[in-house]
PDB file of C-alpha atoms in Angstrom:
ATOM      1  CA  UNK A 675     -83.750 -15.400   1.933  1.00  0.00           C
ATOM      2  CA  UNK A 676     -80.984 -17.127   0.214  1.00  0.00           C
ATOM      3  CA  UNK A 677     -77.463 -16.549   1.345  1.00  0.00           C
ATOM      4  CA  UNK A 678     -75.133 -15.677  -1.404  1.00  0.00           C
ATOM      5  CA  UNK A 679     -71.681 -16.994  -1.323  1.00  0.00           C
ATOM      6  CA  UNK A 680     -68.989 -14.695  -2.504  1.00  0.00           C
ATOM      7  CA  UNK A 681     -66.281 -16.529  -4.308  1.00  0.00           C
ATOM      8  CA  UNK A 682     -62.895 -15.049  -4.988  1.00  0.00           C
ATOM      9  CA  UNK A 683     -61.277 -16.766  -7.849  1.00  0.00           C
ATOM     10  CA  UNK A 684     -58.028 -16.250  -9.579  1.00  0.00           C
ATOM     11  CA  UNK A 685     -57.283 -17.397 -13.002  1.00  0.00           C
ATOM     12  CA  UNK A 686     -54.487 -19.893 -13.447  1.00  0.00           C
ATOM     13  CA  UNK A 687     -52.713 -17.379 -15.726  1.00  0.00           C
ATOM     14  CA  UNK A 688     -52.198 -14.807 -12.946  1.00  0.00           C
ATOM     15  CA  UNK A 689     -50.744 -17.407 -10.579  1.00  0.00           C
ATOM     16  CA  UNK A 690     -48.378 -18.650 -13.287  1.00  0.00           C
ATOM     17  CA  UNK A 691     -47.305 -15.094 -14.015  1.00  0.00           C
ATOM     18  CA  UNK A 692     -46.554 -14.437 -10.324  1.00  0.00           C
ATOM     19  CA  UNK A 693     -44.525 -17.664 -10.009  1.00  0.00           C
ATOM     20  CA  UNK A 694     -42.509 -16.827 -13.137  1.00  0.00           C
ATOM     21  CA  UNK A 695     -41.904 -13.261 -11.870  1.00  0.00           C
ATOM     22  CA  UNK A 696     -40.697 -14.506  -8.460  1.00  0.00           C
ATOM     23  CA  UNK A 697     -38.373 -17.101 -10.034  1.00  0.00           C
ATOM     24  CA  UNK A 698     -36.893 -14.516 -12.426  1.00  0.00           C
ATOM     25  CA  UNK A 699     -36.358 -12.114  -9.528  1.00  0.00           C
ATOM     26  CA  UNK A 700     -34.542 -14.770  -7.493  1.00  0.00           C
ATOM     27  CA  UNK A 701     -32.362 -15.769 -10.451  1.00  0.00           C
ATOM     28  CA  UNK A 702     -31.500 -12.095 -11.111  1.00  0.00           C
ATOM     29  CA  UNK A 703     -30.473 -11.532  -7.480  1.00  0.00           C
ATOM     30  CA  UNK A 704     -28.440 -14.758  -7.479  1.00  0.00           C
ATOM     31  CA  UNK A 705     -26.527 -13.648 -10.587  1.00  0.00           C
ATOM     32  CA  UNK A 706     -25.889 -10.207  -9.077  1.00  0.00           C
ATOM     33  CA  UNK A 707     -24.591 -11.846  -5.889  1.00  0.00           C
ATOM     34  CA  UNK A 708     -22.172 -14.039  -7.854  1.00  0.00           C
ATOM     35  CA  UNK A 709     -20.875 -11.076  -9.872  1.00  0.00           C
ATOM     36  CA  UNK A 710     -20.425  -9.023  -6.696  1.00  0.00           C
ATOM     37  CA  UNK A 711     -18.607 -11.888  -4.940  1.00  0.00           C
ATOM     38  CA  UNK A 712     -16.202 -12.305  -7.879  1.00  0.00           C
ATOM     39  CA  UNK A 713     -15.486  -8.568  -7.885  1.00  0.00           C
ATOM     40  CA  UNK A 714     -14.810  -8.598  -4.135  1.00  0.00           C
ATOM     41  CA  UNK A 715     -12.509 -11.598  -4.585  1.00  0.00           C
ATOM     42  CA  UNK A 716     -10.469  -9.795  -7.263  1.00  0.00           C
ATOM     43  CA  UNK A 717     -10.190  -6.721  -5.031  1.00  0.00           C
ATOM     44  CA  UNK A 718      -9.082  -8.831  -2.059  1.00  0.00           C
ATOM     45  CA  UNK A 719      -6.449 -10.643  -4.136  1.00  0.00           C
ATOM     46  CA  UNK A 720      -5.192  -7.343  -5.511  1.00  0.00           C
ATOM     47  CA  UNK A 721      -4.924  -5.879  -2.016  1.00  0.00           C
ATOM     48  CA  UNK A 722      -3.155  -8.996  -0.715  1.00  0.00           C
ATOM     49  CA  UNK A 723      -0.651  -8.867  -3.582  1.00  0.00           C
ATOM     50  CA  UNK A 724       0.080  -5.193  -3.041  1.00  0.00           C
ATOM     51  CA  UNK A 725       0.375  -5.619   0.730  1.00  0.00           C
ATOM     52  CA  UNK A 726       2.779  -8.521   0.235  1.00  0.00           C
ATOM     53  CA  UNK A 727       4.907  -6.464  -2.157  1.00  0.00           C
ATOM     54  CA  UNK A 728       4.887  -3.470   0.179  1.00  0.00           C
ATOM     55  CA  UNK A 729       5.962  -5.389   3.275  1.00  0.00           C
ATOM     56  CA  UNK A 730       8.654  -7.289   1.370  1.00  0.00           C
ATOM     57  CA  UNK A 731      10.030  -3.988   0.050  1.00  0.00           C
ATOM     58  CA  UNK A 732       9.676  -2.364   3.462  1.00  0.00           C
ATOM     59  CA  UNK A 733      11.762  -5.135   5.019  1.00  0.00           C
ATOM     60  CA  UNK A 734      14.400  -4.840   2.302  1.00  0.00           C
ATOM     61  CA  UNK A 735      14.499  -1.040   2.711  1.00  0.00           C
ATOM     62  CA  UNK A 736      14.862  -1.320   6.484  1.00  0.00           C
ATOM     63  CA  UNK A 737      17.742  -3.773   6.106  1.00  0.00           C
ATOM     64  CA  UNK A 738      19.439  -1.326   3.736  1.00  0.00           C
ATOM     65  CA  UNK A 739      18.711   1.534   6.141  1.00  0.00           C
ATOM     66  CA  UNK A 740      20.327  -0.401   8.993  1.00  0.00           C
ATOM     67  CA  UNK A 741      23.538  -0.782   6.949  1.00  0.00           C
ATOM     68  CA  UNK A 742      23.510   2.937   6.086  1.00  0.00           C
ATOM     69  CA  UNK A 743      22.905   3.846   9.731  1.00  0.00           C
ATOM     70  CA  UNK A 744      25.865   1.715  10.800  1.00  0.00           C
ATOM     71  CA  UNK A 745      28.099   3.380   8.204  1.00  0.00           C
ATOM     72  CA  UNK A 746      26.929   6.882   9.208  1.00  0.00           C
ATOM     73  CA  UNK A 747      27.661   6.059  12.854  1.00  0.00           C
ATOM     74  CA  UNK A 748      31.184   4.972  11.886  1.00  0.00           C
ATOM     75  CA  UNK A 749      31.586   8.177   9.846  1.00  0.00           C
ATOM     76  CA  UNK A 750      30.502  10.250  12.853  1.00  0.00           C
ATOM     77  CA  UNK A 751      33.067   8.532  15.091  1.00  0.00           C
ATOM     78  CA  UNK A 752      35.856   9.033  12.561  1.00  0.00           C
ATOM     79  CA  UNK A 753      35.145  12.677  11.771  1.00  0.00           C
ATOM     80  CA  UNK A 754      36.144  15.790  13.642  1.00  0.00           C
ATOM     81  CA  UNK A 755      33.974  18.308  11.796  1.00  0.00           C
ATOM     82  CA  UNK A 756      30.839  18.535   9.672  1.00  0.00           C
ATOM     83  CA  UNK A 757      32.947  18.974   6.557  1.00  0.00           C
ATOM     84  CA  UNK A 758      34.881  15.806   7.348  1.00  0.00           C
ATOM     85  CA  UNK A 759      31.652  13.910   8.150  1.00  0.00           C
ATOM     86  CA  UNK A 760      29.954  14.848   4.869  1.00  0.00           C
ATOM     87  CA  UNK A 761      33.135  14.097   2.917  1.00  0.00           C
ATOM     88  CA  UNK A 762      32.935  10.526   4.220  1.00  0.00           C
ATOM     89  CA  UNK A 763      29.432  10.012   2.788  1.00  0.00           C
ATOM     90  CA  UNK A 764      31.059   8.329  -0.203  1.00  0.00           C
ATOM     91  CA  UNK A 765      31.695   5.322   2.088  1.00  0.00           C
ATOM     92  CA  UNK A 766      27.931   4.773   2.187  1.00  0.00           C
ATOM     93  CA  UNK A 767      27.964   4.146  -1.555  1.00  0.00           C
ATOM     94  CA  UNK A 768      30.086   1.029  -0.990  1.00  0.00           C
ATOM     95  CA  UNK A 769      27.134  -0.647   0.752  1.00  0.00           C
ATOM     96  CA  UNK A 770      25.115  -1.046  -2.441  1.00  0.00           C
ATOM     97  CA  UNK A 771      25.526  -0.086  -6.108  1.00  0.00           C
ATOM     98  CA  UNK A 772      21.962   1.234  -6.040  1.00  0.00           C
ATOM     99  CA  UNK A 773      22.804   4.059  -3.621  1.00  0.00           C
ATOM    100  CA  UNK A 774      23.261   7.562  -5.005  1.00  0.00           C
ATOM    101  CA  UNK A 775      24.573  10.521  -3.062  1.00  0.00           C
ATOM    102  CA  UNK A 776      23.949  14.133  -4.030  1.00  0.00           C
ATOM    103  CA  UNK A 777      24.897  16.905  -1.636  1.00  0.00           C
ATOM    104  CA  UNK A 778      23.815  15.490   1.731  1.00  0.00           C
ATOM    105  CA  UNK A 779      21.038  13.314   0.332  1.00  0.00           C
ATOM    106  CA  UNK A 780      21.313   9.544   0.139  1.00  0.00           C
ATOM    107  CA  UNK A 781      18.856   7.809  -2.213  1.00  0.00           C
ATOM    108  CA  UNK A 782      18.221   4.235  -3.165  1.00  0.00           C
ATOM    109  CA  UNK A 783      15.576   2.306  -5.069  1.00  0.00           C
ATOM    110  CA  UNK A 784      14.600  -1.300  -4.448  1.00  0.00           C
ATOM    111  CA  UNK A 785      12.453  -3.496  -6.693  1.00  0.00           C
ATOM    112  CA  UNK A 786      10.457  -6.621  -5.987  1.00  0.00           C
ATOM    113  CA  UNK A 787       8.510  -8.151  -8.868  1.00  0.00           C
ATOM    114  CA  UNK A 788       6.315  -5.336 -10.270  1.00  0.00           C
ATOM    115  CA  UNK A 789       6.729  -3.076  -7.224  1.00  0.00           C
ATOM    116  CA  UNK A 790       9.373  -0.475  -6.486  1.00  0.00           C
ATOM    117  CA  UNK A 791      10.338   1.465  -3.351  1.00  0.00           C
ATOM    118  CA  UNK A 792      12.156   4.786  -3.391  1.00  0.00           C
ATOM    119  CA  UNK A 793      13.938   5.939  -0.247  1.00  0.00           C
ATOM    120  CA  UNK A 794      15.646   9.296   0.224  1.00  0.00           C
ATOM    121  CA  UNK A 795      17.524  10.307   3.361  1.00  0.00           C
ATOM    122  CA  UNK A 796      19.224  13.514   4.376  1.00  0.00           C
ATOM    123  CA  UNK A 797      22.432  12.971   6.332  1.00  0.00           C
ATOM    124  CA  UNK A 798      22.637  15.002   9.552  1.00  0.00           C
ATOM    125  CA  UNK A 799      25.614  16.004  11.646  1.00  0.00           C
ATOM    126  CA  UNK A 800      25.502  16.527  15.428  1.00  0.00           C
ATOM    127  CA  UNK A 801      21.854  15.490  15.698  1.00  0.00           C
ATOM    128  CA  UNK A 802      20.046  12.801  17.685  1.00  0.00           C
ATOM    129  CA  UNK A 803      19.953  10.682  14.540  1.00  0.00           C
ATOM    130  CA  UNK A 804      22.401  10.391  11.659  1.00  0.00           C
ATOM    131  CA  UNK A 805      19.732  10.953   9.012  1.00  0.00           C
ATOM    132  CA  UNK A 806      16.239  12.239   8.318  1.00  0.00           C
ATOM    133  CA  UNK A 807      13.880  10.182   6.114  1.00  0.00           C
ATOM    134  CA  UNK A 808      12.554  12.405   3.334  1.00  0.00           C
ATOM    135  CA  UNK A 809      10.867   9.832   1.085  1.00  0.00           C
ATOM    136  CA  UNK A 810       9.673   6.289   1.767  1.00  0.00           C
ATOM    137  CA  UNK A 811       7.441   5.589  -1.206  1.00  0.00           C
ATOM    138  CA  UNK A 812       6.190   2.459  -2.992  1.00  0.00           C
ATOM    139  CA  UNK A 813       4.950   2.188  -6.542  1.00  0.00           C
ATOM    140  CA  UNK A 814       3.349  -0.900  -8.022  1.00  0.00           C
ATOM    141  CA  UNK A 815       3.113  -0.989 -11.801  1.00  0.00           C
ATOM    142  CA  UNK A 816       1.037  -4.170 -11.636  1.00  0.00           C
ATOM    143  CA  UNK A 817      -1.725  -2.348  -9.815  1.00  0.00           C
ATOM    144  CA  UNK A 818      -1.150   1.039 -11.363  1.00  0.00           C
ATOM    145  CA  UNK A 819      -1.453   2.537  -7.907  1.00  0.00           C
ATOM    146  CA  UNK A 820       0.926   4.581  -5.812  1.00  0.00           C
ATOM    147  CA  UNK A 821       0.600   7.137  -3.090  1.00  0.00           C
ATOM    148  CA  UNK A 822       2.399   8.640  -0.192  1.00  0.00           C
ATOM    149  CA  UNK A 823       1.674  10.525   2.972  1.00  0.00           C
ATOM    150  CA  UNK A 824       4.028  12.128   5.452  1.00  0.00           C
ATOM    151  CA  UNK A 825       3.957   9.899   8.542  1.00  0.00           C
ATOM    152  CA  UNK A 826       5.968  12.247  10.775  1.00  0.00           C
ATOM    153  CA  UNK A 827       4.783  15.791  10.039  1.00  0.00           C
ATOM    154  CA  UNK A 828       6.694  18.708  11.531  1.00  0.00           C
ATOM    155  CA  UNK A 829       9.375  16.580  13.158  1.00  0.00           C
ATOM    156  CA  UNK A 830      12.982  15.792  12.399  1.00  0.00           C
ATOM    157  CA  UNK A 831      11.989  12.251  11.497  1.00  0.00           C
ATOM    158  CA  UNK A 832       9.848  12.090   8.355  1.00  0.00           C
ATOM    159  CA  UNK A 833       8.823   9.625   5.701  1.00  0.00           C
ATOM    160  CA  UNK A 834       5.984   8.306   3.584  1.00  0.00           C
ATOM    161  CA  UNK A 835       3.806   5.236   3.578  1.00  0.00           C
ATOM    162  CA  UNK A 836       1.318   3.762   1.100  1.00  0.00           C
ATOM    163  CA  UNK A 837      -2.262   4.968   1.414  1.00  0.00           C
ATOM    164  CA  UNK A 838      -5.213   2.976   0.143  1.00  0.00           C
ATOM    165  CA  UNK A 839      -8.164   4.958  -1.109  1.00  0.00           C
TER     166      UNK A 839
END
């Protein structure tokens, strides 16, 4: 009895098709990886820019707040009553032309490049602190993104910080 040999053969066309399919798949994934990397780079640069703006403005706002705190402390020493203390709030305006005072609220706005920070304080009399932070908010027109969250809920000290979503 003769043994039959079973031969499995593939045509050259099928092998060529498989090689072309694999190469196209690899090229497609490479292009998608490059596009994704560029997108991630833009996002990282945008975040770095916004973070830089925020911390620069935060530093500027804290320096301004230190001057206001010093003036409010001097007002507290020089006043004998709440009425006298709040009447002296006009001295705070001499610190910076940007400062506005309405009732017991002190507000100022700082800008750095395309970013802006709004700060609003409420002056307090006979309290542990001379003020309460009501608003501490940044806005960046370059990124079209702004947000705020209360960082000290249900306490005398309050404020807002930027939230990334």
